[in-house]
Short mmCIF file of C-alpha atoms in Angstrom, two decimals:
data_model
loop_
_atom_site.label_atom_id
_atom_site.label_comp_id
_atom_site.label_asym_id
_atom_site.label_seq_id
_atom_site.Cartn_x
_atom_site.Cartn_y
_atom_site.Cartn_z
CA MET R 1 191.90 95.51 74.75
CA LYS R 2 195.29 96.73 76.00
CA GLY R 3 197.07 94.79 73.27
CA TYR R 4 194.72 96.24 70.66
CA ILE R 5 195.39 99.81 71.84
CA ALA R 6 199.15 99.19 71.95
CA LYS R 7 199.08 97.79 68.41
CA ARG R 8 197.11 100.75 67.06
CA THR R 9 199.40 103.22 68.89
CA GLY R 10 202.49 101.60 67.38
CA GLN R 11 200.95 101.79 63.91
CA MET R 12 200.10 105.45 64.47
CA LEU R 13 203.68 106.30 65.50
CA LEU R 14 205.01 104.55 62.39
CA VAL R 15 202.59 106.49 60.19
CA VAL R 16 203.61 109.79 61.83
CA PHE R 17 207.29 108.99 61.26
CA LEU R 18 206.72 108.17 57.58
CA LEU R 19 204.59 111.28 57.19
CA SER R 20 207.34 113.43 58.69
CA ILE R 21 209.75 112.18 56.03
CA PHE R 22 207.23 112.82 53.26
CA ILE R 23 206.34 116.27 54.62
CA PHE R 24 209.97 117.36 54.92
CA LEU R 25 210.89 116.17 51.43
CA LEU R 26 207.74 117.64 49.86
CA VAL R 27 208.27 121.05 51.44
CA SER R 28 211.93 120.99 50.45
CA MET R 29 210.92 120.52 46.81
CA ILE R 30 208.67 123.60 46.69
CA PRO R 31 209.98 125.65 43.74
CA GLY R 32 211.63 128.99 44.41
CA ASP R 33 214.35 130.29 46.68
CA PRO R 34 213.12 130.68 50.27
CA VAL R 35 215.79 133.27 51.08
CA TYR R 36 214.75 135.57 48.22
CA ALA R 37 211.09 134.99 49.07
CA MET R 38 211.79 136.07 52.64
CA LEU R 39 214.21 138.96 52.09
CA GLY R 40 213.44 140.09 48.56
CA GLU R 41 215.52 140.15 45.40
CA GLU R 42 217.63 143.14 46.48
CA VAL R 43 219.26 141.39 49.46
CA SER R 44 223.05 141.57 49.72
CA GLN R 45 225.17 138.48 49.23
CA GLU R 46 226.37 138.56 52.84
CA GLU R 47 222.81 138.67 54.19
CA TYR R 48 221.77 135.98 51.75
CA ASP R 49 224.58 133.67 52.88
CA ARG R 50 223.77 134.28 56.55
CA VAL R 51 220.08 133.38 56.21
CA PHE R 52 220.91 130.48 53.88
CA HIS R 53 223.14 129.06 56.62
CA GLU R 54 220.58 129.73 59.37
CA LEU R 55 217.99 127.75 57.44
CA LYS R 56 220.57 124.96 57.05
CA LEU R 57 220.02 124.95 53.30
CA ASP R 58 223.75 124.41 52.79
CA GLN R 59 223.44 120.88 54.25
CA PRO R 60 222.27 117.68 52.51
CA VAL R 61 218.56 116.92 52.71
CA ILE R 62 219.02 113.81 54.85
CA VAL R 63 221.12 115.73 57.38
CA ARG R 64 218.58 118.55 57.50
CA TYR R 65 215.74 116.07 58.04
CA PHE R 66 217.26 114.32 61.04
CA SER R 67 218.32 117.67 62.50
CA TRP R 68 214.75 118.96 62.08
CA LEU R 69 213.29 115.74 63.53
CA ALA R 70 215.56 115.88 66.58
CA ASP R 71 214.59 119.51 67.21
CA ALA R 72 210.88 118.73 66.67
CA LEU R 73 210.99 115.93 69.26
CA ARG R 74 212.32 118.50 71.74
CA GLY R 75 209.52 120.90 70.86
CA ASP R 76 211.70 123.18 68.74
CA LEU R 77 210.05 123.65 65.35
CA GLY R 78 212.39 126.40 64.21
CA GLU R 79 211.84 130.11 63.80
CA SER R 80 209.29 131.58 61.43
CA THR R 81 210.94 133.66 58.72
CA GLN R 82 207.66 135.53 58.19
CA PHE R 83 206.75 136.41 61.78
CA HIS R 84 210.32 136.41 63.19
CA MET R 85 209.33 134.37 66.22
CA LYS R 86 209.37 130.72 67.25
CA THR R 87 207.14 128.55 65.10
CA SER R 88 205.72 126.86 68.19
CA GLU R 89 204.53 130.25 69.47
CA VAL R 90 202.88 131.01 66.13
CA LEU R 91 201.08 127.66 66.16
CA ALA R 92 200.03 128.05 69.80
CA SER R 93 197.88 131.05 68.88
CA ARG R 94 196.36 129.40 65.78
CA ILE R 95 195.71 125.76 66.73
CA PRO R 96 192.98 126.51 69.35
CA ILE R 97 190.96 128.46 66.77
CA THR R 98 191.06 125.65 64.20
CA LEU R 99 190.25 123.02 66.84
CA PHE R 100 187.38 125.17 68.12
CA PHE R 101 185.74 125.42 64.69
CA SER R 102 186.43 121.78 63.80
CA ILE R 103 185.07 120.34 67.06
CA ALA R 104 182.07 122.70 67.07
CA ALA R 105 181.20 121.74 63.48
CA PHE R 106 181.62 118.07 64.39
CA ILE R 107 179.30 118.39 67.39
CA ILE R 108 176.70 120.10 65.21
CA SER R 109 176.91 117.72 62.26
CA VAL R 110 176.78 114.40 64.13
CA PRO R 111 173.31 114.60 65.77
CA PHE R 112 171.70 116.26 62.74
CA GLY R 113 173.28 113.75 60.35
CA ILE R 114 172.17 110.76 62.43
CA LEU R 115 168.65 112.19 62.84
CA PHE R 116 168.21 112.87 59.12
CA GLY R 117 169.65 109.45 58.27
CA VAL R 118 167.20 107.68 60.57
CA ILE R 119 164.26 109.71 59.22
CA SER R 120 165.27 108.90 55.65
CA ALA R 121 165.67 105.17 56.35
CA VAL R 122 162.40 104.83 58.26
CA ASN R 123 160.53 106.58 55.43
CA ARG R 124 162.26 104.70 52.62
CA GLY R 125 160.62 105.24 49.25
CA LYS R 126 158.44 108.06 50.50
CA PRO R 127 158.69 111.72 49.41
CA LEU R 128 160.47 112.64 52.67
CA ASP R 129 163.18 110.07 51.96
CA THR R 130 163.60 111.41 48.43
CA VAL R 131 163.96 115.00 49.62
CA VAL R 132 166.46 114.17 52.39
CA THR R 133 168.54 111.91 50.14
CA LEU R 134 168.60 114.42 47.30
CA ILE R 135 169.68 117.29 49.57
CA ALA R 136 172.36 115.11 51.21
CA ASN R 137 173.77 113.98 47.85
CA VAL R 138 173.86 117.50 46.43
CA THR R 139 175.35 118.99 49.60
CA ALA R 140 178.07 116.35 49.77
CA CYS R 141 179.28 117.42 46.31
CA LEU R 142 179.50 121.15 47.03
CA PRO R 143 183.06 122.50 47.44
CA GLN R 144 183.46 124.26 50.79
CA PHE R 145 185.18 127.34 49.41
CA TRP R 146 182.48 127.82 46.74
CA PHE R 147 179.67 127.53 49.26
CA ALA R 148 181.53 129.87 51.64
CA LEU R 149 181.76 132.52 48.91
CA LEU R 150 178.09 132.02 48.05
CA ILE R 151 176.72 132.54 51.56
CA MET R 152 179.15 135.42 52.14
CA PHE R 153 177.78 137.13 49.02
CA VAL R 154 174.17 136.60 50.14
CA PHE R 155 174.24 137.15 53.90
CA ALA R 156 177.15 139.59 54.23
CA MET R 157 177.27 141.63 51.02
CA LYS R 158 173.63 141.64 49.88
CA LEU R 159 171.64 141.37 53.11
CA GLY R 160 174.26 142.72 55.51
CA TRP R 161 173.11 140.42 58.31
CA LEU R 162 176.51 138.91 59.19
CA PRO R 163 180.13 140.13 59.21
CA SER R 164 182.07 138.82 56.24
CA TYR R 165 185.45 138.25 57.88
CA GLY R 166 187.40 138.14 61.13
CA PHE R 167 187.17 136.17 64.34
CA ASP R 168 186.82 136.93 68.05
CA TRP R 169 186.17 134.45 70.81
CA PRO R 170 182.42 134.63 71.52
CA TRP R 171 182.97 134.92 75.29
CA VAL R 172 185.30 137.91 74.75
CA ASN R 173 183.40 139.89 72.13
CA ALA R 174 179.67 139.69 71.39
CA THR R 175 180.43 140.12 67.68
CA GLY R 176 182.18 136.76 67.80
CA TRP R 177 178.83 134.95 67.80
CA LYS R 178 177.90 136.51 64.46
CA GLN R 179 181.36 135.84 63.02
CA MET R 180 180.99 132.14 63.85
CA ILE R 181 177.73 131.50 62.02
CA MET R 182 178.83 131.33 58.38
CA PRO R 183 182.13 129.43 58.93
CA LEU R 184 180.42 126.89 61.19
CA PHE R 185 177.61 126.44 58.70
CA CYS R 186 180.08 125.76 55.87
CA LEU R 187 182.11 123.30 57.95
CA SER R 188 179.03 121.49 59.30
CA LEU R 189 177.18 121.08 56.03
CA GLY R 190 179.44 118.41 54.53
CA GLY R 191 179.49 116.47 57.80
CA ILE R 192 175.70 116.45 58.02
CA ALA R 193 175.45 115.20 54.43
CA SER R 194 178.01 112.39 54.79
CA THR R 195 176.64 111.27 58.17
CA THR R 196 173.09 111.27 56.80
CA ARG R 197 174.04 109.07 53.86
CA GLN R 198 176.01 106.59 55.97
CA THR R 199 173.37 106.41 58.71
CA ARG R 200 170.62 105.82 56.16
CA SER R 201 172.58 103.01 54.53
CA SER R 202 173.37 101.34 57.86
CA MET R 203 169.80 101.70 59.14
CA LEU R 204 168.34 100.14 55.99
CA GLU R 205 170.57 97.13 56.49
CA VAL R 206 169.80 96.77 60.20
CA ILE R 207 166.01 97.20 60.13
CA ARG R 208 165.71 94.20 57.80
CA GLN R 209 167.36 91.89 60.35
CA ASP R 210 165.41 89.12 62.08
CA TYR R 211 165.83 90.52 65.59
CA ILE R 212 164.13 93.78 64.52
CA ARG R 213 161.13 91.86 63.19
CA THR R 214 161.07 89.85 66.41
CA ALA R 215 161.06 93.00 68.52
CA ARG R 216 158.17 94.41 66.52
CA SER R 217 156.24 91.15 66.76
CA LYS R 218 156.45 91.38 70.56
CA GLY R 219 154.50 94.64 70.39
CA ILE R 220 157.39 96.98 71.24
CA ALA R 221 156.70 100.57 70.12
CA ASN R 222 158.18 101.41 66.74
CA ASN R 223 160.19 104.39 68.05
CA LYS R 224 161.74 102.19 70.72
CA VAL R 225 162.64 99.55 68.15
CA ILE R 226 164.23 102.15 65.87
CA TYR R 227 166.18 104.20 68.42
CA LEU R 228 167.05 101.56 71.04
CA HIS R 229 167.52 98.42 68.96
CA ALA R 230 168.26 99.33 65.34
CA LEU R 231 170.18 102.60 65.77
CA LYS R 232 172.61 101.16 68.30
CA ASN R 233 173.84 98.54 65.82
CA ALA R 234 173.60 100.84 62.82
CA LEU R 235 176.05 103.30 64.41
CA ILE R 236 178.93 100.81 64.35
CA PRO R 237 179.97 101.55 60.73
CA VAL R 238 179.02 105.23 61.17
CA ILE R 239 181.72 105.66 63.83
CA THR R 240 184.44 105.12 61.24
CA ILE R 241 182.97 107.82 59.00
CA LEU R 242 182.70 110.21 61.95
CA GLY R 243 186.37 109.78 62.85
CA MET R 244 187.44 110.40 59.27
CA ARG R 245 185.12 113.42 59.11
CA LEU R 246 186.72 115.07 62.15
CA GLY R 247 190.16 114.58 60.63
CA ASN R 248 188.94 116.05 57.34
CA LEU R 249 187.49 119.06 59.16
CA ILE R 250 190.86 119.88 60.69
CA ALA R 251 192.78 119.27 57.48
CA GLY R 252 190.27 121.06 55.24
CA SER R 253 189.74 124.12 57.40
CA MET R 254 192.21 126.15 55.32
CA PHE R 255 189.60 126.86 52.63
CA VAL R 256 186.96 128.23 54.98
CA GLU R 257 189.50 130.07 57.11
CA SER R 258 191.01 131.72 54.06
CA VAL R 259 187.61 132.85 52.74
CA PHE R 260 186.48 134.35 56.07
CA ASN R 261 189.98 135.55 57.07
CA ILE R 262 190.01 133.50 60.28
CA PRO R 263 193.45 133.39 61.95
CA GLY R 264 193.61 129.61 62.24
CA MET R 265 195.94 126.87 61.07
CA GLY R 266 194.52 126.80 57.55
CA SER R 267 194.98 130.48 56.76
CA LEU R 268 198.40 130.40 58.44
CA MET R 269 199.55 127.58 56.16
CA VAL R 270 198.30 129.36 53.05
CA LYS R 271 200.23 132.51 53.97
CA ALA R 272 203.31 130.48 54.89
CA ILE R 273 203.30 128.73 51.51
CA GLN R 274 202.94 132.05 49.70
CA SER R 275 205.88 133.56 51.62
CA ARG R 276 207.98 130.37 51.52
CA ASP R 277 208.08 130.22 55.31
CA ILE R 278 209.43 126.66 55.40
CA PRO R 279 209.46 126.09 59.20
CA VAL R 280 205.82 127.13 59.50
CA VAL R 281 204.70 125.05 56.51
CA GLN R 282 206.42 121.95 57.89
CA ALA R 283 205.02 122.52 61.37
CA CYS R 284 201.47 123.12 60.11
CA VAL R 285 201.37 120.01 57.94
CA LEU R 286 202.96 117.91 60.68
CA ALA R 287 200.47 119.20 63.28
CA ILE R 288 197.51 118.46 61.01
CA ALA R 289 198.85 114.98 60.26
CA LEU R 290 199.46 114.29 63.96
CA VAL R 291 195.96 115.42 64.97
CA SER R 292 194.42 113.33 62.17
CA CYS R 293 196.34 110.27 63.34
CA LEU R 294 195.24 110.84 66.96
CA VAL R 295 191.62 111.14 65.79
CA ASN R 296 191.91 107.88 63.85
CA LEU R 297 193.43 106.20 66.91
CA ALA R 298 190.56 107.41 69.08
CA THR R 299 188.11 106.16 66.43
CA ASP R 300 189.69 102.69 66.44
CA ILE R 301 189.49 102.54 70.25
CA LEU R 302 185.86 103.68 70.24
CA TYR R 303 185.08 101.16 67.52
CA ALA R 304 186.49 98.39 69.73
CA VAL R 305 184.44 99.63 72.68
CA VAL R 306 181.20 99.65 70.69
CA ASP R 307 181.75 96.43 68.70
CA PRO R 308 182.62 93.40 70.89
CA ARG R 309 183.79 91.47 67.81
CA VAL R 310 186.84 93.71 67.51
CA ARG R 311 187.84 93.04 71.12
CA PHE R 312 187.29 89.33 70.62
CA GLU R 313 189.55 89.23 67.56
#
């Protein structure tokens, strides 16, 4: 088990290193002049040259990358040209909000998705299975930003039940509970749909196995057979989907955050791209990539814990 974890950790570090190269080069190729985007077209030549040098744009790309990497390893992600403060301080105020919504949506979507998947599999071919499968398939295809705009139009603009934008921590401001409802619903919906489909598929495969028929022939209650025998083995492939889903929640939060004007990582990255704030863009993408890699590492470890065959190999 220790060797397995060490192997997966080494692979993760290699992926993060390769991603850092790709991120730096991709951001460097964004069209436009970052100095003009930051200071405007009327900036003097002296001021332009000063900022150009501060951003190290007068150095070759390879030199700038290793300089940026060395600073990043020390925790120095540069200074935001938009907020005029350290990028790490900007991220420190945004990352908790994105993680809060992503983890909360994950916690909501997992039990509901597994429950609906089990119900659909147990009632295969019946009207209930058709309804659950149809809703899951349709929901999985809905773009998050489109659905966010739709429910904002209905519940905020037409009915006036919920606030349409903003965010406050629910334990600080009572309004925060209402502000959470629509974003959490949008983020959870796709997870419920994908988990339902995967659980249904895994359950249909497991409940046809010989040991399930043997358990039923012994007179064990059907609910006990389903939830204690079949579900335990059906969750093994579902774990992989759940890990990928949590990573997708963190990476895809920018759409929902932008629609509801939530001050998280997603909305920060959108604003940074618009203002050509290179240090913030690089830091945001790197942070999202690092968190996604950590989630995948945790998923691999959990997979090995649940499935003895992985540990044996």
